[in-house]
Amino acid sequence: MNRPFSALRHRDFSLFVFGQGVGILGYWIQQLAVHWLMYRMTGSALLLGATFFAAQIPVLLLGPIAGPLPDRVDRRRAFIVVQSLQLLQGLTMTVLAYSGAIAPWHLIALAAFLGMTIPVELPVRHAWLPDLLGNRADLPNAVAVTSLIGSAGRLVGPSVAGVMIGLFSEASCFLLNTLSYLVVLATLF
């Protein structure tokens, strides 16, 4: 009988899963907060759509270029660089929101910036999985576990964001996302 979480017995993979779980949760918290804030600030469905578009179009355009990247670079180092860029994006969002200086164009530009990191992050993350396992036989389970944490983050993150926005503000969501990248980077080091 297969053990449902057998890949977690590998220390490096377990650390990776913990960090990614926290990071994905933070990402989805921020995603809801960005779109909520855009609509609250402008009341414009057009600008809300532009924010979604700005976040997604880089994935479409850069995906074919970034896809082969993991085969040409040190995966761990590339992942650290991408996570650091995402941390800077989150920190910028946090500072702008708490200072009250945030404007709709900031939300669109920062969504596009984050969107440009995703087509690099995803193939590096997926290609790195076998390197994190001591036994390649656990690779199908590792893929299943990472899929589970991605789906869980997509489900739980927006719910947490809704509560945080209701109790505090969108800025608190951006702060939580920024802090989540510190956890991700700590697990990578």
PDB file of N, CA, C and O in Angstrom, residues 127-162:
ATOM      1  N   ALA A 127      10.909  21.568 -12.046  1.00  0.00           N
ATOM      2  CA  ALA A 127      12.134  20.854 -12.421  1.00  0.00           C
ATOM      3  C   ALA A 127      12.999  20.538 -11.209  1.00  0.00           C
ATOM      4  O   ALA A 127      13.791  19.592 -11.228  1.00  0.00           O
ATOM      5  N   TRP A 128      12.849  21.310 -10.155  1.00  0.00           N
ATOM      6  CA  TRP A 128      13.678  21.142  -8.965  1.00  0.00           C
ATOM      7  C   TRP A 128      13.204  19.985  -8.083  1.00  0.00           C
ATOM      8  O   TRP A 128      13.971  19.449  -7.285  1.00  0.00           O
ATOM      9  N   LEU A 129      11.962  19.587  -8.216  1.00  0.00           N
ATOM     10  CA  LEU A 129      11.411  18.531  -7.350  1.00  0.00           C
ATOM     11  C   LEU A 129      12.282  17.278  -7.272  1.00  0.00           C
ATOM     12  O   LEU A 129      12.567  16.811  -6.166  1.00  0.00           O
ATOM     13  N   PRO A 130      12.720  16.697  -8.400  1.00  0.00           N
ATOM     14  CA  PRO A 130      13.539  15.481  -8.280  1.00  0.00           C
ATOM     15  C   PRO A 130      14.831  15.699  -7.491  1.00  0.00           C
ATOM     16  O   PRO A 130      15.308  14.781  -6.823  1.00  0.00           O
ATOM     17  N   ASP A 131      15.370  16.924  -7.556  1.00  0.00           N
ATOM     18  CA  ASP A 131      16.604  17.223  -6.820  1.00  0.00           C
ATOM     19  C   ASP A 131      16.385  17.231  -5.311  1.00  0.00           C
ATOM     20  O   ASP A 131      17.335  17.083  -4.545  1.00  0.00           O
ATOM     21  N   LEU A 132      15.146  17.430  -4.889  1.00  0.00           N
ATOM     22  CA  LEU A 132      14.839  17.524  -3.465  1.00  0.00           C
ATOM     23  C   LEU A 132      14.549  16.159  -2.833  1.00  0.00           C
ATOM     24  O   LEU A 132      14.389  16.068  -1.620  1.00  0.00           O
ATOM     25  N   LEU A 133      14.478  15.148  -3.655  1.00  0.00           N
ATOM     26  CA  LEU A 133      14.119  13.813  -3.176  1.00  0.00           C
ATOM     27  C   LEU A 133      15.340  12.906  -3.185  1.00  0.00           C
ATOM     28  O   LEU A 133      16.147  12.943  -4.105  1.00  0.00           O
ATOM     29  N   GLY A 134      15.463  12.108  -2.165  1.00  0.00           N
ATOM     30  CA  GLY A 134      16.534  11.124  -2.134  1.00  0.00           C
ATOM     31  C   GLY A 134      16.205   9.902  -2.970  1.00  0.00           C
ATOM     32  O   GLY A 134      17.082   9.137  -3.338  1.00  0.00           O
ATOM     33  N   ASN A 135      14.936   9.731  -3.277  1.00  0.00           N
ATOM     34  CA  ASN A 135      14.479   8.553  -4.000  1.00  0.00           C
ATOM     35  C   ASN A 135      13.493   9.003  -5.075  1.00  0.00           C
ATOM     36  O   ASN A 135      12.411   9.499  -4.765  1.00  0.00           O
ATOM     37  N   ARG A 136      13.872   8.806  -6.331  1.00  0.00           N
ATOM     38  CA  ARG A 136      13.007   9.250  -7.432  1.00  0.00           C
ATOM     39  C   ARG A 136      11.667   8.512  -7.466  1.00  0.00           C
ATOM     40  O   ARG A 136      10.721   8.964  -8.106  1.00  0.00           O
ATOM     41  N   ALA A 137      11.594   7.391  -6.786  1.00  0.00           N
ATOM     42  CA  ALA A 137      10.324   6.655  -6.730  1.00  0.00           C
ATOM     43  C   ALA A 137       9.245   7.482  -6.031  1.00  0.00           C
ATOM     44  O   ALA A 137       8.050   7.254  -6.230  1.00  0.00           O
ATOM     45  N   ASP A 138       9.664   8.451  -5.221  1.00  0.00           N
ATOM     46  CA  ASP A 138       8.714   9.307  -4.513  1.00  0.00           C
ATOM     47  C   ASP A 138       8.280  10.524  -5.335  1.00  0.00           C
ATOM     48  O   ASP A 138       7.500  11.346  -4.857  1.00  0.00           O
ATOM     49  N   LEU A 139       8.777  10.644  -6.569  1.00  0.00           N
ATOM     50  CA  LEU A 139       8.442  11.803  -7.393  1.00  0.00           C
ATOM     51  C   LEU A 139       6.936  11.945  -7.661  1.00  0.00           C
ATOM     52  O   LEU A 139       6.403  13.051  -7.506  1.00  0.00           O
ATOM     53  N   PRO A 140       6.220  10.871  -8.023  1.00  0.00           N
ATOM     54  CA  PRO A 140       4.767  11.054  -8.221  1.00  0.00           C
ATOM     55  C   PRO A 140       4.070  11.563  -6.958  1.00  0.00           C
ATOM     56  O   PRO A 140       3.176  12.414  -7.037  1.00  0.00           O
ATOM     57  N   ASN A 141       4.520  11.086  -5.802  1.00  0.00           N
ATOM     58  CA  ASN A 141       3.925  11.560  -4.557  1.00  0.00           C
ATOM     59  C   ASN A 141       4.291  13.017  -4.303  1.00  0.00           C
ATOM     60  O   ASN A 141       3.464  13.800  -3.830  1.00  0.00           O
ATOM     61  N   ALA A 142       5.522  13.405  -4.634  1.00  0.00           N
ATOM     62  CA  ALA A 142       5.952  14.796  -4.461  1.00  0.00           C
ATOM     63  C   ALA A 142       5.119  15.726  -5.333  1.00  0.00           C
ATOM     64  O   ALA A 142       4.706  16.804  -4.894  1.00  0.00           O
ATOM     65  N   VAL A 143       4.844  15.304  -6.552  1.00  0.00           N
ATOM     66  CA  VAL A 143       4.003  16.107  -7.443  1.00  0.00           C
ATOM     67  C   VAL A 143       2.599  16.242  -6.847  1.00  0.00           C
ATOM     68  O   VAL A 143       2.017  17.330  -6.848  1.00  0.00           O
ATOM     69  N   ALA A 144       2.076  15.159  -6.317  1.00  0.00           N
ATOM     70  CA  ALA A 144       0.740  15.193  -5.708  1.00  0.00           C
ATOM     71  C   ALA A 144       0.711  16.112  -4.490  1.00  0.00           C
ATOM     72  O   ALA A 144      -0.238  16.887  -4.303  1.00  0.00           O
ATOM     73  N   VAL A 145       1.746  16.051  -3.664  1.00  0.00           N
ATOM     74  CA  VAL A 145       1.801  16.897  -2.458  1.00  0.00           C
ATOM     75  C   VAL A 145       1.895  18.371  -2.846  1.00  0.00           C
ATOM     76  O   VAL A 145       1.191  19.215  -2.278  1.00  0.00           O
ATOM     77  N   THR A 146       2.736  18.695  -3.823  1.00  0.00           N
ATOM     78  CA  THR A 146       2.849  20.102  -4.223  1.00  0.00           C
ATOM     79  C   THR A 146       1.552  20.589  -4.877  1.00  0.00           C
ATOM     80  O   THR A 146       1.174  21.746  -4.711  1.00  0.00           O
ATOM     81  N   SER A 147       0.886  19.715  -5.591  1.00  0.00           N
ATOM     82  CA  SER A 147      -0.416  20.074  -6.163  1.00  0.00           C
ATOM     83  C   SER A 147      -1.432  20.339  -5.054  1.00  0.00           C
ATOM     84  O   SER A 147      -2.229  21.286  -5.134  1.00  0.00           O
ATOM     85  N   LEU A 148      -1.390  19.526  -4.029  1.00  0.00           N
ATOM     86  CA  LEU A 148      -2.289  19.702  -2.881  1.00  0.00           C
ATOM     87  C   LEU A 148      -2.057  21.040  -2.197  1.00  0.00           C
ATOM     88  O   LEU A 148      -3.013  21.762  -1.912  1.00  0.00           O
ATOM     89  N   ILE A 149      -0.792  21.408  -1.963  1.00  0.00           N
ATOM     90  CA  ILE A 149      -0.550  22.681  -1.275  1.00  0.00           C
ATOM     91  C   ILE A 149      -0.939  23.865  -2.159  1.00  0.00           C
ATOM     92  O   ILE A 149      -1.412  24.884  -1.667  1.00  0.00           O
ATOM     93  N   GLY A 150      -0.763  23.712  -3.477  1.00  0.00           N
ATOM     94  CA  GLY A 150      -1.194  24.776  -4.386  1.00  0.00           C
ATOM     95  C   GLY A 150      -2.701  24.971  -4.346  1.00  0.00           C
ATOM     96  O   GLY A 150      -3.197  26.096  -4.260  1.00  0.00           O
ATOM     97  N   SER A 151      -3.427  23.875  -4.373  1.00  0.00           N
ATOM     98  CA  SER A 151      -4.894  23.949  -4.318  1.00  0.00           C
ATOM     99  C   SER A 151      -5.375  24.460  -2.965  1.00  0.00           C
ATOM    100  O   SER A 151      -6.320  25.250  -2.892  1.00  0.00           O
ATOM    101  N   ALA A 152      -4.726  24.020  -1.903  1.00  0.00           N
ATOM    102  CA  ALA A 152      -5.109  24.478  -0.559  1.00  0.00           C
ATOM    103  C   ALA A 152      -4.873  25.977  -0.412  1.00  0.00           C
ATOM    104  O   ALA A 152      -5.710  26.697   0.152  1.00  0.00           O
ATOM    105  N   GLY A 153      -3.748  26.460  -0.934  1.00  0.00           N
ATOM    106  CA  GLY A 153      -3.461  27.900  -0.870  1.00  0.00           C
ATOM    107  C   GLY A 153      -4.473  28.709  -1.648  1.00  0.00           C
ATOM    108  O   GLY A 153      -4.917  29.772  -1.205  1.00  0.00           O
ATOM    109  N   ARG A 154      -4.882  28.198  -2.791  1.00  0.00           N
ATOM    110  CA  ARG A 154      -5.873  28.873  -3.633  1.00  0.00           C
ATOM    111  C   ARG A 154      -7.230  28.920  -2.946  1.00  0.00           C
ATOM    112  O   ARG A 154      -8.007  29.846  -3.136  1.00  0.00           O
ATOM    113  N   LEU A 155      -7.518  27.926  -2.123  1.00  0.00           N
ATOM    114  CA  LEU A 155      -8.786  27.872  -1.398  1.00  0.00           C
ATOM    115  C   LEU A 155      -8.746  28.717  -0.128  1.00  0.00           C
ATOM    116  O   LEU A 155      -9.649  29.513   0.135  1.00  0.00           O
ATOM    117  N   VAL A 156      -7.701  28.554   0.656  1.00  0.00           N
ATOM    118  CA  VAL A 156      -7.619  29.198   1.972  1.00  0.00           C
ATOM    119  C   VAL A 156      -7.187  30.658   1.884  1.00  0.00           C
ATOM    120  O   VAL A 156      -7.697  31.513   2.619  1.00  0.00           O
ATOM    121  N   GLY A 157      -6.255  30.983   0.982  1.00  0.00           N
ATOM    122  CA  GLY A 157      -5.714  32.342   0.894  1.00  0.00           C
ATOM    123  C   GLY A 157      -6.762  33.427   0.744  1.00  0.00           C
ATOM    124  O   GLY A 157      -6.793  34.377   1.535  1.00  0.00           O
ATOM    125  N   PRO A 158      -7.642  33.340  -0.240  1.00  0.00           N
ATOM    126  CA  PRO A 158      -8.662  34.384  -0.379  1.00  0.00           C
ATOM    127  C   PRO A 158      -9.602  34.473   0.824  1.00  0.00           C
ATOM    128  O   PRO A 158     -10.065  35.563   1.174  1.00  0.00           O
ATOM    129  N   SER A 159      -9.858  33.343   1.470  1.00  0.00           N
ATOM    130  CA  SER A 159     -10.711  33.371   2.668  1.00  0.00           C
ATOM    131  C   SER A 159     -10.028  34.137   3.791  1.00  0.00           C
ATOM    132  O   SER A 159     -10.653  34.960   4.474  1.00  0.00           O
ATOM    133  N   VAL A 160      -8.750  33.882   3.977  1.00  0.00           N
ATOM    134  CA  VAL A 160      -7.978  34.609   4.995  1.00  0.00           C
ATOM    135  C   VAL A 160      -7.928  36.088   4.634  1.00  0.00           C
ATOM    136  O   VAL A 160      -8.080  36.952   5.505  1.00  0.00           O
ATOM    137  N   ALA A 161      -7.724  36.383   3.351  1.00  0.00           N
ATOM    138  CA  ALA A 161      -7.671  37.782   2.913  1.00  0.00           C
ATOM    139  C   ALA A 161      -8.980  38.505   3.226  1.00  0.00           C
ATOM    140  O   ALA A 161      -8.962  39.640   3.700  1.00  0.00           O
ATOM    141  N   GLY A 162     -10.092  37.849   2.974  1.00  0.00           N
ATOM    142  CA  GLY A 162     -11.383  38.471   3.261  1.00  0.00           C
ATOM    143  C   GLY A 162     -11.524  38.830   4.729  1.00  0.00           C
ATOM    144  O   GLY A 162     -11.982  39.932   5.066  1.00  0.00           O
TER     145      GLY A 162
END
